Amino acid sequence: MTIRNIVKHPSDILEKKCLPVTTFDKNLATLLDDMHETMIANDGVGIAAPQVGVAVRVAIVDFGEGQDPIEMVNPELALFEGTDTDIEGCLSFPGIYGEVERPDHVKIKAQERDGSWYELEAEGYEARAILHEMDHLDGVLFTSKISKYVTQEELDAMIAEAAAAEEEEQV
């Protein structure tokens, strides 16, 4: 497995609609493995193939917490409902954060690395991460959806506040 370079904005590949995967082989498995390693090395929760310079419909999200990474090949949105606004960042936009409104509940259909199809439902943060990565596959950047930018200092303060509130709940 290889840690690949993250494509940073501005780059044309980040704004192009990616091609569907038609061959499920060792090259795809290598791409998925490399993407996962690259995402982990860069402290990400999700990554899409164009972010490592490959314009195909492949993305990964990994929430850790003992869950397996979710590999999405040729993902399709089957259902979305509700709305939620929260802060997002992106490996291709280091240091940029903002509030983005997205559906709160999604159902997707996607392929595994072997080509078999599966369905997955997600809510909240998981739905947000899946949609963020799926947007990359259509050349849609999260900055086009930001309603309010957030500075690193504001983000750090919000994280500290959430951690303090969680600590209080446990007492």
mmCIF file of C-alpha atoms in Angstrom:
data_model
loop_
_atom_site.group_PDB
_atom_site.id
_atom_site.type_symbol
_atom_site.label_atom_id
_atom_site.label_comp_id
_atom_site.label_asym_id
_atom_site.label_seq_id
_atom_site.Cartn_x
_atom_site.Cartn_y
_atom_site.Cartn_z
ATOM 1 C CA MET A 1 0.000 0.000 0.000
ATOM 2 C CA THR A 2 1.158 3.456 -0.890
ATOM 3 C CA ILE A 3 0.329 6.821 0.598
ATOM 4 C CA ARG A 4 -0.539 9.010 -2.379
ATOM 5 C CA ASN A 5 -0.409 12.791 -2.653
ATOM 6 C CA ILE A 6 -3.673 14.601 -1.957
ATOM 7 C CA VAL A 7 -4.793 16.763 -4.882
ATOM 8 C CA LYS A 8 -5.374 20.273 -3.554
ATOM 9 C CA HIS A 9 -7.711 22.915 -4.929
ATOM 10 C CA PRO A 10 -7.442 24.416 -7.486
ATOM 11 C CA SER A 11 -7.103 21.391 -9.766
ATOM 12 C CA ASP A 12 -9.255 20.518 -12.765
ATOM 13 C CA ILE A 13 -9.698 16.876 -11.699
ATOM 14 C CA LEU A 14 -11.575 17.989 -8.569
ATOM 15 C CA GLU A 15 -14.265 19.621 -10.701
ATOM 16 C CA LYS A 16 -14.829 16.850 -13.267
ATOM 17 C CA LYS A 17 -17.510 14.186 -13.258
ATOM 18 C CA CYS A 18 -15.721 10.872 -12.732
ATOM 19 C CA LEU A 19 -16.046 7.818 -14.962
ATOM 20 C CA PRO A 20 -17.821 4.672 -13.779
ATOM 21 C CA VAL A 21 -15.683 1.704 -12.774
ATOM 22 C CA THR A 22 -16.158 -1.163 -15.237
ATOM 23 C CA THR A 23 -13.210 -3.406 -14.337
ATOM 24 C CA PHE A 24 -13.032 -4.962 -10.895
ATOM 25 C CA ASP A 25 -9.455 -6.175 -10.624
ATOM 26 C CA LYS A 26 -6.193 -5.856 -8.687
ATOM 27 C CA ASN A 27 -5.771 -2.262 -9.900
ATOM 28 C CA LEU A 28 -9.061 -1.285 -8.261
ATOM 29 C CA ALA A 29 -8.114 -3.132 -5.064
ATOM 30 C CA THR A 30 -4.754 -1.318 -5.022
ATOM 31 C CA LEU A 31 -6.475 2.046 -5.562
ATOM 32 C CA LEU A 32 -8.887 1.374 -2.679
ATOM 33 C CA ASP A 33 -6.081 0.233 -0.366
ATOM 34 C CA ASP A 34 -3.924 3.243 -1.267
ATOM 35 C CA MET A 35 -6.840 5.637 -0.809
ATOM 36 C CA HIS A 36 -7.537 4.235 2.665
ATOM 37 C CA GLU A 37 -3.880 4.513 3.692
ATOM 38 C CA THR A 38 -3.719 8.061 2.297
ATOM 39 C CA MET A 39 -6.891 9.083 4.138
ATOM 40 C CA ILE A 40 -5.643 7.677 7.463
ATOM 41 C CA ALA A 41 -2.198 9.266 7.029
ATOM 42 C CA ASN A 42 -3.886 12.649 6.469
ATOM 43 C CA ASP A 43 -6.311 12.271 9.403
ATOM 44 C CA GLY A 44 -9.362 12.159 7.134
ATOM 45 C CA VAL A 45 -12.744 10.514 7.537
ATOM 46 C CA GLY A 46 -13.383 10.182 3.816
ATOM 47 C CA ILE A 47 -11.602 10.350 0.491
ATOM 48 C CA ALA A 48 -12.617 10.130 -3.156
ATOM 49 C CA ALA A 49 -10.507 8.906 -6.069
ATOM 50 C CA PRO A 50 -10.142 12.349 -7.703
ATOM 51 C CA GLN A 51 -8.475 13.526 -4.488
ATOM 52 C CA VAL A 52 -5.601 11.173 -5.312
ATOM 53 C CA GLY A 53 -5.630 12.097 -9.007
ATOM 54 C CA VAL A 54 -7.810 9.289 -10.406
ATOM 55 C CA ALA A 55 -11.084 10.320 -12.099
ATOM 56 C CA VAL A 56 -13.183 7.217 -11.341
ATOM 57 C CA ARG A 57 -16.311 6.759 -9.212
ATOM 58 C CA VAL A 58 -14.639 5.370 -6.081
ATOM 59 C CA ALA A 59 -14.810 6.752 -2.536
ATOM 60 C CA ILE A 60 -14.215 5.603 1.028
ATOM 61 C CA VAL A 61 -15.481 6.735 4.397
ATOM 62 C CA ASP A 62 -14.079 5.364 7.640
ATOM 63 C CA PHE A 63 -15.453 6.362 11.027
ATOM 64 C CA GLY A 64 -13.095 4.091 12.968
ATOM 65 C CA GLU A 65 -14.824 3.036 16.185
ATOM 66 C CA GLY A 66 -14.435 -0.646 15.279
ATOM 67 C CA GLN A 67 -16.437 -0.309 12.055
ATOM 68 C CA ASP A 68 -15.052 -1.489 8.736
ATOM 69 C CA PRO A 69 -14.344 1.229 6.182
ATOM 70 C CA ILE A 70 -17.190 1.805 3.725
ATOM 71 C CA GLU A 71 -15.894 1.358 0.192
ATOM 72 C CA MET A 72 -18.201 2.847 -2.431
ATOM 73 C CA VAL A 73 -17.668 1.963 -6.082
ATOM 74 C CA ASN A 74 -20.138 3.562 -8.517
ATOM 75 C CA PRO A 75 -22.356 4.804 -5.650
ATOM 76 C CA GLU A 76 -25.895 5.982 -6.360
ATOM 77 C CA LEU A 77 -28.175 7.937 -4.050
ATOM 78 C CA ALA A 78 -31.414 5.952 -3.657
ATOM 79 C CA LEU A 79 -33.132 8.006 -0.938
ATOM 80 C CA PHE A 80 -32.538 11.191 1.002
ATOM 81 C CA GLU A 81 -34.669 12.964 3.586
ATOM 82 C CA GLY A 82 -34.505 15.545 6.340
ATOM 83 C CA THR A 83 -31.918 18.286 6.594
ATOM 84 C CA ASP A 84 -29.070 19.071 8.913
ATOM 85 C CA THR A 85 -26.462 21.835 8.922
ATOM 86 C CA ASP A 86 -23.019 21.131 10.321
ATOM 87 C CA ILE A 87 -19.375 22.015 9.800
ATOM 88 C CA GLU A 88 -17.349 20.287 7.101
ATOM 89 C CA GLY A 89 -13.744 20.320 6.002
ATOM 90 C CA CYS A 90 -11.948 18.607 3.132
ATOM 91 C CA LEU A 91 -8.490 17.123 2.576
ATOM 92 C CA SER A 92 -8.292 19.033 -0.726
ATOM 93 C CA PHE A 93 -8.983 22.345 1.063
ATOM 94 C CA PRO A 94 -6.633 22.366 4.064
ATOM 95 C CA GLY A 95 -7.616 24.870 6.744
ATOM 96 C CA ILE A 96 -11.013 25.681 5.200
ATOM 97 C CA TYR A 97 -14.161 24.832 7.165
ATOM 98 C CA GLY A 98 -17.757 25.856 6.792
ATOM 99 C CA GLU A 99 -21.379 25.138 7.575
ATOM 100 C CA VAL A 100 -23.051 22.975 4.940
ATOM 101 C CA GLU A 101 -26.682 21.871 4.792
ATOM 102 C CA ARG A 102 -27.199 18.260 3.687
ATOM 103 C CA PRO A 103 -29.868 15.574 3.975
ATOM 104 C CA ASP A 104 -29.850 13.957 7.413
ATOM 105 C CA HIS A 105 -30.810 10.453 6.240
ATOM 106 C CA VAL A 106 -29.638 8.687 3.087
ATOM 107 C CA LYS A 107 -29.829 5.323 1.425
ATOM 108 C CA ILE A 108 -27.220 4.496 -1.183
ATOM 109 C CA LYS A 109 -26.581 1.651 -3.559
ATOM 110 C CA ALA A 110 -22.945 0.933 -4.429
ATOM 111 C CA GLN A 111 -20.590 -1.804 -5.511
ATOM 112 C CA GLU A 112 -17.925 -3.595 -3.499
ATOM 113 C CA ARG A 113 -14.384 -4.014 -4.808
ATOM 114 C CA ASP A 114 -15.479 -7.373 -6.301
ATOM 115 C CA GLY A 115 -18.346 -5.749 -8.236
ATOM 116 C CA SER A 116 -21.200 -7.062 -6.067
ATOM 117 C CA TRP A 117 -23.907 -4.534 -5.179
ATOM 118 C CA TYR A 118 -24.987 -3.541 -1.674
ATOM 119 C CA GLU A 119 -27.318 -1.016 -0.066
ATOM 120 C CA LEU A 120 -26.528 1.114 2.953
ATOM 121 C CA GLU A 121 -28.555 3.536 5.064
ATOM 122 C CA ALA A 122 -26.888 6.254 7.118
ATOM 123 C CA GLU A 123 -27.917 9.191 9.292
ATOM 124 C CA GLY A 124 -26.338 12.322 10.687
ATOM 125 C CA TYR A 125 -22.559 12.549 10.499
ATOM 126 C CA GLU A 126 -22.241 9.299 8.534
ATOM 127 C CA ALA A 127 -24.758 10.470 5.917
ATOM 128 C CA ARG A 128 -22.917 13.798 5.685
ATOM 129 C CA ALA A 129 -19.533 12.132 5.057
ATOM 130 C CA ILE A 130 -20.977 9.771 2.431
ATOM 131 C CA LEU A 131 -22.656 12.650 0.557
ATOM 132 C CA HIS A 132 -19.496 14.799 0.746
ATOM 133 C CA GLU A 133 -17.469 12.022 -0.915
ATOM 134 C CA MET A 134 -20.181 11.263 -3.478
ATOM 135 C CA ASP A 135 -20.186 14.969 -4.421
ATOM 136 C CA HIS A 136 -16.478 14.659 -5.276
ATOM 137 C CA LEU A 137 -17.364 12.003 -7.857
ATOM 138 C CA ASP A 138 -19.588 14.536 -9.645
ATOM 139 C CA GLY A 139 -17.024 17.345 -9.439
ATOM 140 C CA VAL A 140 -19.045 19.177 -6.768
ATOM 141 C CA LEU A 141 -16.894 20.879 -4.142
ATOM 142 C CA PHE A 142 -18.100 21.457 -0.591
ATOM 143 C CA THR A 143 -17.068 25.114 -0.843
ATOM 144 C CA SER A 144 -19.930 25.617 -3.319
ATOM 145 C CA LYS A 145 -22.349 24.590 -0.548
ATOM 146 C CA ILE A 146 -20.920 26.535 2.399
ATOM 147 C CA SER A 147 -23.416 28.949 3.940
ATOM 148 C CA LYS A 148 -20.959 30.309 6.532
ATOM 149 C CA TYR A 149 -17.195 29.908 6.766
ATOM 150 C CA VAL A 150 -15.695 28.933 10.136
ATOM 151 C CA THR A 151 -12.143 29.753 11.225
ATOM 152 C CA GLN A 152 -9.791 27.189 12.744
ATOM 153 C CA GLU A 153 -10.076 29.034 16.076
ATOM 154 C CA GLU A 154 -13.897 28.885 16.003
ATOM 155 C CA LEU A 155 -13.752 25.190 15.128
ATOM 156 C CA ASP A 156 -11.287 24.453 17.954
ATOM 157 C CA ALA A 157 -13.546 26.308 20.419
ATOM 158 C CA MET A 158 -16.605 24.310 19.280
ATOM 159 C CA ILE A 159 -14.722 21.014 19.641
ATOM 160 C CA ALA A 160 -13.519 21.985 23.131
ATOM 161 C CA GLU A 161 -17.053 23.014 24.121
ATOM 162 C CA ALA A 162 -18.517 19.709 22.847
ATOM 163 C CA ALA A 163 -15.837 17.726 24.710
ATOM 164 C CA ALA A 164 -16.549 19.634 27.949
ATOM 165 C CA ALA A 165 -20.305 19.017 27.589
ATOM 166 C CA GLU A 166 -19.677 15.301 26.994
ATOM 167 C CA GLU A 167 -17.435 15.137 30.042
ATOM 168 C CA GLU A 168 -20.152 16.788 32.167
ATOM 169 C CA GLU A 169 -22.701 14.211 30.993
ATOM 170 C CA GLN A 170 -20.454 11.377 32.144
ATOM 171 C CA VAL A 171 -20.120 12.792 35.671
#
